[in-house]
Amino acid sequence: ETGKRLAAAYCFRGHGLTEKRQLDAALSDLNESIRLDPDSACALTNRGRVYGFKRDFDRAIADYDEAIRIDPSFALAYNNRGDAWFNKGDSDRAIADFDLAIKHNPQLSIAYGNRGFAYYRRRDLTRAIADYTTQIRLRPDVLAYINRGNAYRDGEQLDRAAADYGEVIRLAPTDARGWRNRGMIKLFQGDSRGGIADYDKALQYDPADAYSWNNRGQAKMRLGDKAGAIADFRRALDISPGLRTASESLQRLGAAQ
């Protein structure tokens, strides 16, 4: 019993170190936890996460396999193993594991998000949107809205995409991703002034994003602000010298670098 308590303490500290991405120290604690209590599905799953962050997916899967053998109803182990399969490029096995995670814990929001992303990468936008919608219902967060917004965007449901990016802005007003994604939708819809306003905010919070400079430059060029467009395209190329759309736009404006 004392050994199990000590094992749990190592497991708890190892989890905290993992969250701080102090992976070698976390691995040391989790190894000790498993040595003291080899049947701890929780410690094995936590060590699997460390291996996953280290991109050692085979070892991660081996730990998740053992955790599932010990506790066949452990939803998080299925979810994490699915993530490892996805990172190995096996979306069939990944989706099968996310299905099992959801079967064992229908409230596990991250499993819906992960399965949604696997469907998104397959271009199955209907299933992706359905999973992201469930994730948002269970536990709304910035990434879920961004991901669903991207799926709506790719499915040309632009008003719904803009609404999701607007939720990102509401939840995290200093996160540039909401502003730049909504700015892109406004440009798609022909609202150049609205797009510029959103890119102004995106660049306030992330001035190192070459695409935001380029896209704002495109909007300024549409509105006839040649000097403003040239300045933005040059900033984009300072950050990303190989950005062809910016260099080609400068050529069209007679201002090639």
C-alpha atoms as a PDB file:
ATOM      1  CA  GLU A   1       0.000   0.000   0.000  1.00  0.00           C
ATOM      2  CA  THR A   2       2.859   2.375   0.830  1.00  0.00           C
ATOM      3  CA  GLY A   3       4.424   1.506  -2.536  1.00  0.00           C
ATOM      4  CA  LYS A   4       1.203   2.371  -4.349  1.00  0.00           C
ATOM      5  CA  ARG A   5       0.951   5.696  -2.543  1.00  0.00           C
ATOM      6  CA  LEU A   6       4.530   6.520  -3.481  1.00  0.00           C
ATOM      7  CA  ALA A   7       3.868   5.381  -7.060  1.00  0.00           C
ATOM      8  CA  ALA A   8       0.858   7.718  -7.216  1.00  0.00           C
ATOM      9  CA  ALA A   9       2.999  10.611  -5.962  1.00  0.00           C
ATOM     10  CA  TYR A  10       5.596   9.986  -8.688  1.00  0.00           C
ATOM     11  CA  CYS A  11       2.790   9.688 -11.254  1.00  0.00           C
ATOM     12  CA  PHE A  12       1.238  12.972 -10.136  1.00  0.00           C
ATOM     13  CA  ARG A  13       4.583  14.811 -10.250  1.00  0.00           C
ATOM     14  CA  GLY A  14       5.411  13.222 -13.603  1.00  0.00           C
ATOM     15  CA  HIS A  15       2.118  14.462 -15.023  1.00  0.00           C
ATOM     16  CA  GLY A  16       2.869  17.999 -13.818  1.00  0.00           C
ATOM     17  CA  LEU A  17       6.334  17.903 -15.378  1.00  0.00           C
ATOM     18  CA  THR A  18       4.798  16.669 -18.631  1.00  0.00           C
ATOM     19  CA  GLU A  19       2.452  19.662 -18.688  1.00  0.00           C
ATOM     20  CA  LYS A  20       5.523  21.896 -18.331  1.00  0.00           C
ATOM     21  CA  ARG A  21       7.169  19.863 -21.165  1.00  0.00           C
ATOM     22  CA  GLN A  22      10.046  18.891 -18.850  1.00  0.00           C
ATOM     23  CA  LEU A  23       9.956  15.533 -20.581  1.00  0.00           C
ATOM     24  CA  ASP A  24      13.131  13.835 -19.334  1.00  0.00           C
ATOM     25  CA  ALA A  25      12.306  14.612 -15.709  1.00  0.00           C
ATOM     26  CA  ALA A  26       8.711  13.477 -16.282  1.00  0.00           C
ATOM     27  CA  LEU A  27       9.908  10.218 -17.827  1.00  0.00           C
ATOM     28  CA  SER A  28      12.148   9.548 -14.837  1.00  0.00           C
ATOM     29  CA  ASP A  29       9.242  10.017 -12.398  1.00  0.00           C
ATOM     30  CA  LEU A  30       6.853   7.906 -14.452  1.00  0.00           C
ATOM     31  CA  ASN A  31       9.407   5.104 -14.832  1.00  0.00           C
ATOM     32  CA  GLU A  32       9.725   5.048 -11.046  1.00  0.00           C
ATOM     33  CA  SER A  33       5.949   5.100 -10.622  1.00  0.00           C
ATOM     34  CA  ILE A  34       5.571   2.093 -12.943  1.00  0.00           C
ATOM     35  CA  ARG A  35       8.440   0.253 -11.202  1.00  0.00           C
ATOM     36  CA  LEU A  36       6.613   0.668  -7.880  1.00  0.00           C
ATOM     37  CA  ASP A  37       3.167  -0.158  -9.331  1.00  0.00           C
ATOM     38  CA  PRO A  38       3.393  -1.984 -12.701  1.00  0.00           C
ATOM     39  CA  ASP A  39      -0.402  -2.262 -12.929  1.00  0.00           C
ATOM     40  CA  SER A  40      -1.074   1.485 -12.898  1.00  0.00           C
ATOM     41  CA  ALA A  41      -2.944   2.198 -16.134  1.00  0.00           C
ATOM     42  CA  CYS A  42      -2.800   5.888 -15.271  1.00  0.00           C
ATOM     43  CA  ALA A  43       1.006   5.977 -15.009  1.00  0.00           C
ATOM     44  CA  LEU A  44       1.383   3.970 -18.224  1.00  0.00           C
ATOM     45  CA  THR A  45      -0.934   6.378 -20.041  1.00  0.00           C
ATOM     46  CA  ASN A  46       0.979   9.363 -18.690  1.00  0.00           C
ATOM     47  CA  ARG A  47       4.285   7.820 -19.807  1.00  0.00           C
ATOM     48  CA  GLY A  48       2.744   7.159 -23.204  1.00  0.00           C
ATOM     49  CA  ARG A  49       2.017  10.888 -23.474  1.00  0.00           C
ATOM     50  CA  VAL A  50       5.667  11.684 -22.726  1.00  0.00           C
ATOM     51  CA  TYR A  51       6.794   9.297 -25.473  1.00  0.00           C
ATOM     52  CA  GLY A  52       4.236  10.924 -27.763  1.00  0.00           C
ATOM     53  CA  PHE A  53       5.648  14.393 -27.090  1.00  0.00           C
ATOM     54  CA  LYS A  54       9.094  12.939 -27.817  1.00  0.00           C
ATOM     55  CA  ARG A  55       7.602  11.583 -31.089  1.00  0.00           C
ATOM     56  CA  ASP A  56       8.484   8.025 -30.076  1.00  0.00           C
ATOM     57  CA  PHE A  57       5.062   6.784 -31.125  1.00  0.00           C
ATOM     58  CA  ASP A  58       5.841   3.064 -31.035  1.00  0.00           C
ATOM     59  CA  ARG A  59       6.777   3.233 -27.344  1.00  0.00           C
ATOM     60  CA  ALA A  60       3.747   5.420 -26.692  1.00  0.00           C
ATOM     61  CA  ILE A  61       1.447   2.860 -28.322  1.00  0.00           C
ATOM     62  CA  ALA A  62       3.067   0.037 -26.336  1.00  0.00           C
ATOM     63  CA  ASP A  63       2.309   1.884 -23.079  1.00  0.00           C
ATOM     64  CA  TYR A  64      -1.285   2.596 -24.144  1.00  0.00           C
ATOM     65  CA  ASP A  65      -1.715  -1.075 -25.139  1.00  0.00           C
ATOM     66  CA  GLU A  66      -0.608  -2.134 -21.658  1.00  0.00           C
ATOM     67  CA  ALA A  67      -2.826   0.473 -19.970  1.00  0.00           C
ATOM     68  CA  ILE A  68      -5.824  -0.788 -21.959  1.00  0.00           C
ATOM     69  CA  ARG A  69      -4.962  -4.414 -21.092  1.00  0.00           C
ATOM     70  CA  ILE A  70      -5.042  -3.454 -17.401  1.00  0.00           C
ATOM     71  CA  ASP A  71      -8.168  -1.286 -17.709  1.00  0.00           C
ATOM     72  CA  PRO A  72     -10.138  -2.017 -20.906  1.00  0.00           C
ATOM     73  CA  SER A  73     -12.600   0.823 -20.186  1.00  0.00           C
ATOM     74  CA  PHE A  74      -9.939   3.578 -19.828  1.00  0.00           C
ATOM     75  CA  ALA A  75     -11.220   6.090 -22.401  1.00  0.00           C
ATOM     76  CA  LEU A  76      -8.236   8.428 -22.227  1.00  0.00           C
ATOM     77  CA  ALA A  77      -5.828   5.616 -23.111  1.00  0.00           C
ATOM     78  CA  TYR A  78      -7.848   4.869 -26.270  1.00  0.00           C
ATOM     79  CA  ASN A  79      -7.903   8.578 -27.138  1.00  0.00           C
ATOM     80  CA  ASN A  80      -4.163   8.963 -26.655  1.00  0.00           C
ATOM     81  CA  ARG A  81      -3.398   5.786 -28.592  1.00  0.00           C
ATOM     82  CA  GLY A  82      -5.573   7.119 -31.412  1.00  0.00           C
ATOM     83  CA  ASP A  83      -3.526  10.319 -31.392  1.00  0.00           C
ATOM     84  CA  ALA A  84      -0.322   8.273 -31.667  1.00  0.00           C
ATOM     85  CA  TRP A  85      -1.732   6.252 -34.592  1.00  0.00           C
ATOM     86  CA  PHE A  86      -2.778   9.499 -36.269  1.00  0.00           C
ATOM     87  CA  ASN A  87       0.733  10.895 -35.892  1.00  0.00           C
ATOM     88  CA  LYS A  88       2.080   7.684 -37.445  1.00  0.00           C
ATOM     89  CA  GLY A  89      -0.168   8.308 -40.451  1.00  0.00           C
ATOM     90  CA  ASP A  90      -2.713   5.534 -39.751  1.00  0.00           C
ATOM     91  CA  SER A  91      -6.047   7.372 -39.688  1.00  0.00           C
ATOM     92  CA  ASP A  92      -8.116   4.153 -39.782  1.00  0.00           C
ATOM     93  CA  ARG A  93      -6.643   2.897 -36.511  1.00  0.00           C
ATOM     94  CA  ALA A  94      -6.787   6.419 -35.078  1.00  0.00           C
ATOM     95  CA  ILE A  95     -10.502   6.797 -35.778  1.00  0.00           C
ATOM     96  CA  ALA A  96     -11.198   3.297 -34.430  1.00  0.00           C
ATOM     97  CA  ASP A  97      -9.501   4.267 -31.148  1.00  0.00           C
ATOM     98  CA  PHE A  98     -11.328   7.602 -30.938  1.00  0.00           C
ATOM     99  CA  ASP A  99     -14.572   5.650 -31.457  1.00  0.00           C
ATOM    100  CA  LEU A 100     -13.649   3.418 -28.498  1.00  0.00           C
ATOM    101  CA  ALA A 101     -12.723   6.408 -26.333  1.00  0.00           C
ATOM    102  CA  ILE A 102     -16.141   7.952 -27.023  1.00  0.00           C
ATOM    103  CA  LYS A 103     -17.886   4.613 -26.421  1.00  0.00           C
ATOM    104  CA  HIS A 104     -16.297   4.316 -22.981  1.00  0.00           C
ATOM    105  CA  ASN A 105     -16.714   8.005 -22.098  1.00  0.00           C
ATOM    106  CA  PRO A 106     -19.238   9.914 -24.249  1.00  0.00           C
ATOM    107  CA  GLN A 107     -18.328  13.117 -22.337  1.00  0.00           C
ATOM    108  CA  LEU A 108     -14.639  13.045 -23.342  1.00  0.00           C
ATOM    109  CA  SER A 109     -14.576  16.213 -25.443  1.00  0.00           C
ATOM    110  CA  ILE A 110     -10.970  15.838 -26.652  1.00  0.00           C
ATOM    111  CA  ALA A 111     -11.833  12.532 -28.349  1.00  0.00           C
ATOM    112  CA  TYR A 112     -14.479  14.258 -30.478  1.00  0.00           C
ATOM    113  CA  GLY A 113     -11.970  16.988 -31.370  1.00  0.00           C
ATOM    114  CA  ASN A 114      -9.313  14.454 -32.319  1.00  0.00           C
ATOM    115  CA  ARG A 115     -11.736  12.361 -34.373  1.00  0.00           C
ATOM    116  CA  GLY A 116     -13.029  15.540 -36.000  1.00  0.00           C
ATOM    117  CA  PHE A 117      -9.510  16.488 -37.024  1.00  0.00           C
ATOM    118  CA  ALA A 118      -8.901  13.001 -38.455  1.00  0.00           C
ATOM    119  CA  TYR A 119     -12.088  13.342 -40.523  1.00  0.00           C
ATOM    120  CA  TYR A 120     -11.046  16.862 -41.553  1.00  0.00           C
ATOM    121  CA  ARG A 121      -7.716  15.580 -42.848  1.00  0.00           C
ATOM    122  CA  ARG A 122      -9.685  13.017 -44.886  1.00  0.00           C
ATOM    123  CA  ARG A 123     -11.791  15.900 -46.274  1.00  0.00           C
ATOM    124  CA  ASP A 124     -14.904  14.388 -44.668  1.00  0.00           C
ATOM    125  CA  LEU A 125     -16.138  17.818 -43.633  1.00  0.00           C
ATOM    126  CA  THR A 126     -19.648  16.743 -42.601  1.00  0.00           C
ATOM    127  CA  ARG A 127     -18.359  14.290 -39.995  1.00  0.00           C
ATOM    128  CA  ALA A 128     -15.612  16.709 -38.908  1.00  0.00           C
ATOM    129  CA  ILE A 129     -18.137  19.500 -38.297  1.00  0.00           C
ATOM    130  CA  ALA A 130     -20.435  17.142 -36.374  1.00  0.00           C
ATOM    131  CA  ASP A 131     -17.590  16.085 -34.069  1.00  0.00           C
ATOM    132  CA  TYR A 132     -16.364  19.640 -33.525  1.00  0.00           C
ATOM    133  CA  THR A 133     -19.938  20.674 -32.721  1.00  0.00           C
ATOM    134  CA  THR A 134     -20.169  17.984 -30.030  1.00  0.00           C
ATOM    135  CA  GLN A 135     -16.764  19.007 -28.665  1.00  0.00           C
ATOM    136  CA  ILE A 136     -17.933  22.626 -28.434  1.00  0.00           C
ATOM    137  CA  ARG A 137     -21.170  21.594 -26.716  1.00  0.00           C
ATOM    138  CA  LEU A 138     -19.223  19.601 -24.127  1.00  0.00           C
ATOM    139  CA  ARG A 139     -16.316  21.976 -23.601  1.00  0.00           C
ATOM    140  CA  PRO A 140     -16.021  25.058 -25.814  1.00  0.00           C
ATOM    141  CA  ASP A 141     -12.503  26.308 -26.399  1.00  0.00           C
ATOM    142  CA  VAL A 142     -10.525  28.373 -28.887  1.00  0.00           C
ATOM    143  CA  LEU A 143      -9.031  25.484 -30.860  1.00  0.00           C
ATOM    144  CA  ALA A 144     -12.399  23.760 -31.313  1.00  0.00           C
ATOM    145  CA  TYR A 145     -13.908  26.930 -32.786  1.00  0.00           C
ATOM    146  CA  ILE A 146     -10.871  27.444 -35.039  1.00  0.00           C
ATOM    147  CA  ASN A 147     -11.063  23.867 -36.275  1.00  0.00           C
ATOM    148  CA  ARG A 148     -14.808  24.009 -36.957  1.00  0.00           C
ATOM    149  CA  GLY A 149     -14.357  27.393 -38.599  1.00  0.00           C
ATOM    150  CA  ASN A 150     -11.710  25.905 -40.892  1.00  0.00           C
ATOM    151  CA  ALA A 151     -14.053  23.054 -41.835  1.00  0.00           C
ATOM    152  CA  TYR A 152     -16.884  25.504 -42.567  1.00  0.00           C
ATOM    153  CA  ARG A 153     -14.455  27.640 -44.599  1.00  0.00           C
ATOM    154  CA  ASP A 154     -13.300  24.675 -46.680  1.00  0.00           C
ATOM    155  CA  GLY A 155     -16.948  23.694 -47.229  1.00  0.00           C
ATOM    156  CA  GLU A 156     -17.646  27.267 -48.423  1.00  0.00           C
ATOM    157  CA  GLN A 157     -20.021  27.968 -45.519  1.00  0.00           C
ATOM    158  CA  LEU A 158     -18.360  31.330 -45.071  1.00  0.00           C
ATOM    159  CA  ASP A 159     -20.892  32.992 -42.748  1.00  0.00           C
ATOM    160  CA  ARG A 160     -20.655  30.065 -40.328  1.00  0.00           C
ATOM    161  CA  ALA A 161     -16.854  30.135 -40.540  1.00  0.00           C
ATOM    162  CA  ALA A 162     -16.836  33.861 -39.756  1.00  0.00           C
ATOM    163  CA  ALA A 163     -19.164  33.265 -36.779  1.00  0.00           C
ATOM    164  CA  ASP A 164     -16.800  30.623 -35.350  1.00  0.00           C
ATOM    165  CA  TYR A 165     -13.768  32.864 -35.776  1.00  0.00           C
ATOM    166  CA  GLY A 166     -15.819  35.582 -34.080  1.00  0.00           C
ATOM    167  CA  GLU A 167     -16.251  33.236 -31.104  1.00  0.00           C
ATOM    168  CA  VAL A 168     -12.452  32.812 -31.008  1.00  0.00           C
ATOM    169  CA  ILE A 169     -12.124  36.608 -30.847  1.00  0.00           C
ATOM    170  CA  ARG A 170     -14.715  36.747 -28.049  1.00  0.00           C
ATOM    171  CA  LEU A 171     -12.990  34.013 -26.027  1.00  0.00           C
ATOM    172  CA  ALA A 172      -9.397  35.146 -26.700  1.00  0.00           C
ATOM    173  CA  PRO A 173      -9.321  38.727 -28.020  1.00  0.00           C
ATOM    174  CA  THR A 174      -5.512  38.880 -27.995  1.00  0.00           C
ATOM    175  CA  ASP A 175      -5.121  35.646 -29.995  1.00  0.00           C
ATOM    176  CA  ALA A 176      -4.234  36.665 -33.552  1.00  0.00           C
ATOM    177  CA  ARG A 177      -5.683  33.488 -35.061  1.00  0.00           C
ATOM    178  CA  GLY A 178      -9.294  34.588 -34.662  1.00  0.00           C
ATOM    179  CA  TRP A 179      -8.638  37.976 -36.250  1.00  0.00           C
ATOM    180  CA  ARG A 180      -6.607  36.712 -39.210  1.00  0.00           C
ATOM    181  CA  ASN A 181      -8.955  33.847 -40.001  1.00  0.00           C
ATOM    182  CA  ARG A 182     -12.011  36.117 -39.907  1.00  0.00           C
ATOM    183  CA  GLY A 183     -10.071  38.682 -41.942  1.00  0.00           C
ATOM    184  CA  MET A 184      -9.512  36.071 -44.647  1.00  0.00           C
ATOM    185  CA  ILE A 185     -13.251  35.282 -44.760  1.00  0.00           C
ATOM    186  CA  LYS A 186     -14.048  38.988 -45.149  1.00  0.00           C
ATOM    187  CA  LEU A 187     -11.649  39.165 -48.097  1.00  0.00           C
ATOM    188  CA  PHE A 188     -13.283  36.088 -49.660  1.00  0.00           C
ATOM    189  CA  GLN A 189     -16.633  37.862 -49.292  1.00  0.00           C
ATOM    190  CA  GLY A 190     -15.332  41.046 -50.909  1.00  0.00           C
ATOM    191  CA  ASP A 191     -15.289  43.120 -47.708  1.00  0.00           C
ATOM    192  CA  SER A 192     -11.819  44.601 -48.113  1.00  0.00           C
ATOM    193  CA  ARG A 193     -12.240  47.299 -45.464  1.00  0.00           C
ATOM    194  CA  GLY A 194     -13.523  44.781 -42.912  1.00  0.00           C
ATOM    195  CA  GLY A 195     -10.656  42.460 -43.799  1.00  0.00           C
ATOM    196  CA  ILE A 196      -8.108  45.227 -43.249  1.00  0.00           C
ATOM    197  CA  ALA A 197      -9.618  46.033 -39.845  1.00  0.00           C
ATOM    198  CA  ASP A 198      -9.288  42.385 -38.774  1.00  0.00           C
ATOM    199  CA  TYR A 199      -5.735  42.087 -40.112  1.00  0.00           C
ATOM    200  CA  ASP A 200      -4.816  45.298 -38.248  1.00  0.00           C
ATOM    201  CA  LYS A 201      -5.758  43.502 -35.026  1.00  0.00           C
ATOM    202  CA  ALA A 202      -4.058  40.252 -36.086  1.00  0.00           C
ATOM    203  CA  LEU A 203      -0.807  42.107 -36.740  1.00  0.00           C
ATOM    204  CA  GLN A 204      -1.090  43.979 -33.435  1.00  0.00           C
ATOM    205  CA  TYR A 205      -0.974  40.607 -31.647  1.00  0.00           C
ATOM    206  CA  ASP A 206       1.293  38.679 -34.042  1.00  0.00           C
ATOM    207  CA  PRO A 207       3.446  40.999 -36.162  1.00  0.00           C
ATOM    208  CA  ALA A 208       5.659  38.083 -37.293  1.00  0.00           C
ATOM    209  CA  ASP A 209       2.967  36.468 -39.480  1.00  0.00           C
ATOM    210  CA  ALA A 210       3.943  37.040 -43.115  1.00  0.00           C
ATOM    211  CA  TYR A 211       0.566  35.904 -44.431  1.00  0.00           C
ATOM    212  CA  SER A 212      -1.267  38.608 -42.475  1.00  0.00           C
ATOM    213  CA  TRP A 213       0.968  41.295 -43.992  1.00  0.00           C
ATOM    214  CA  ASN A 214       0.462  39.798 -47.459  1.00  0.00           C
ATOM    215  CA  ASN A 215      -3.295  39.476 -47.118  1.00  0.00           C
ATOM    216  CA  ARG A 216      -3.700  42.992 -45.770  1.00  0.00           C
ATOM    217  CA  GLY A 217      -1.589  44.153 -48.710  1.00  0.00           C
ATOM    218  CA  GLN A 218      -3.954  42.369 -51.116  1.00  0.00           C
ATOM    219  CA  ALA A 219      -6.919  44.177 -49.550  1.00  0.00           C
ATOM    220  CA  LYS A 220      -5.161  47.546 -49.759  1.00  0.00           C
ATOM    221  CA  MET A 221      -4.285  46.875 -53.394  1.00  0.00           C
ATOM    222  CA  ARG A 222      -7.979  46.169 -54.131  1.00  0.00           C
ATOM    223  CA  LEU A 223      -8.912  49.511 -52.555  1.00  0.00           C
ATOM    224  CA  GLY A 224      -6.287  51.402 -54.587  1.00  0.00           C
ATOM    225  CA  ASP A 225      -3.930  52.090 -51.649  1.00  0.00           C
ATOM    226  CA  LYS A 226      -0.796  51.369 -53.664  1.00  0.00           C
ATOM    227  CA  ALA A 227       1.706  52.746 -51.134  1.00  0.00           C
ATOM    228  CA  GLY A 228       0.088  50.861 -48.249  1.00  0.00           C
ATOM    229  CA  ALA A 229      -0.007  47.642 -50.269  1.00  0.00           C
ATOM    230  CA  ILE A 230       3.674  47.943 -51.257  1.00  0.00           C
ATOM    231  CA  ALA A 231       4.686  48.517 -47.627  1.00  0.00           C
ATOM    232  CA  ASP A 232       2.724  45.450 -46.492  1.00  0.00           C
ATOM    233  CA  PHE A 233       4.109  43.193 -49.238  1.00  0.00           C
ATOM    234  CA  ARG A 234       7.654  44.284 -48.344  1.00  0.00           C
ATOM    235  CA  ARG A 235       7.059  43.483 -44.665  1.00  0.00           C
ATOM    236  CA  ALA A 236       5.731  40.059 -45.686  1.00  0.00           C
ATOM    237  CA  LEU A 237       8.869  39.391 -47.741  1.00  0.00           C
ATOM    238  CA  ASP A 238      11.157  40.586 -44.945  1.00  0.00           C
ATOM    239  CA  ILE A 239       9.654  37.809 -42.809  1.00  0.00           C
ATOM    240  CA  SER A 240       9.241  35.182 -45.550  1.00  0.00           C
ATOM    241  CA  PRO A 241      11.448  35.962 -48.574  1.00  0.00           C
ATOM    242  CA  GLY A 242      10.000  33.077 -50.591  1.00  0.00           C
ATOM    243  CA  LEU A 243       6.350  34.229 -50.373  1.00  0.00           C
ATOM    244  CA  ARG A 244       5.445  34.269 -54.058  1.00  0.00           C
ATOM    245  CA  THR A 245       2.088  36.040 -53.815  1.00  0.00           C
ATOM    246  CA  ALA A 246       3.787  39.023 -52.162  1.00  0.00           C
ATOM    247  CA  SER A 247       6.666  39.207 -54.670  1.00  0.00           C
ATOM    248  CA  GLU A 248       4.301  38.801 -57.645  1.00  0.00           C
ATOM    249  CA  SER A 249       2.039  41.541 -56.271  1.00  0.00           C
ATOM    250  CA  LEU A 250       5.014  43.885 -55.954  1.00  0.00           C
ATOM    251  CA  GLN A 251       5.894  43.170 -59.582  1.00  0.00           C
ATOM    252  CA  ARG A 252       2.338  44.013 -60.655  1.00  0.00           C
ATOM    253  CA  LEU A 253       2.603  47.290 -58.749  1.00  0.00           C
ATOM    254  CA  GLY A 254       5.938  48.074 -60.423  1.00  0.00           C
ATOM    255  CA  ALA A 255       7.795  47.880 -57.125  1.00  0.00           C
ATOM    256  CA  ALA A 256       9.679  44.557 -57.441  1.00  0.00           C
ATOM    257  CA  GLN A 257      12.390  44.085 -54.800  1.00  0.00           C
END
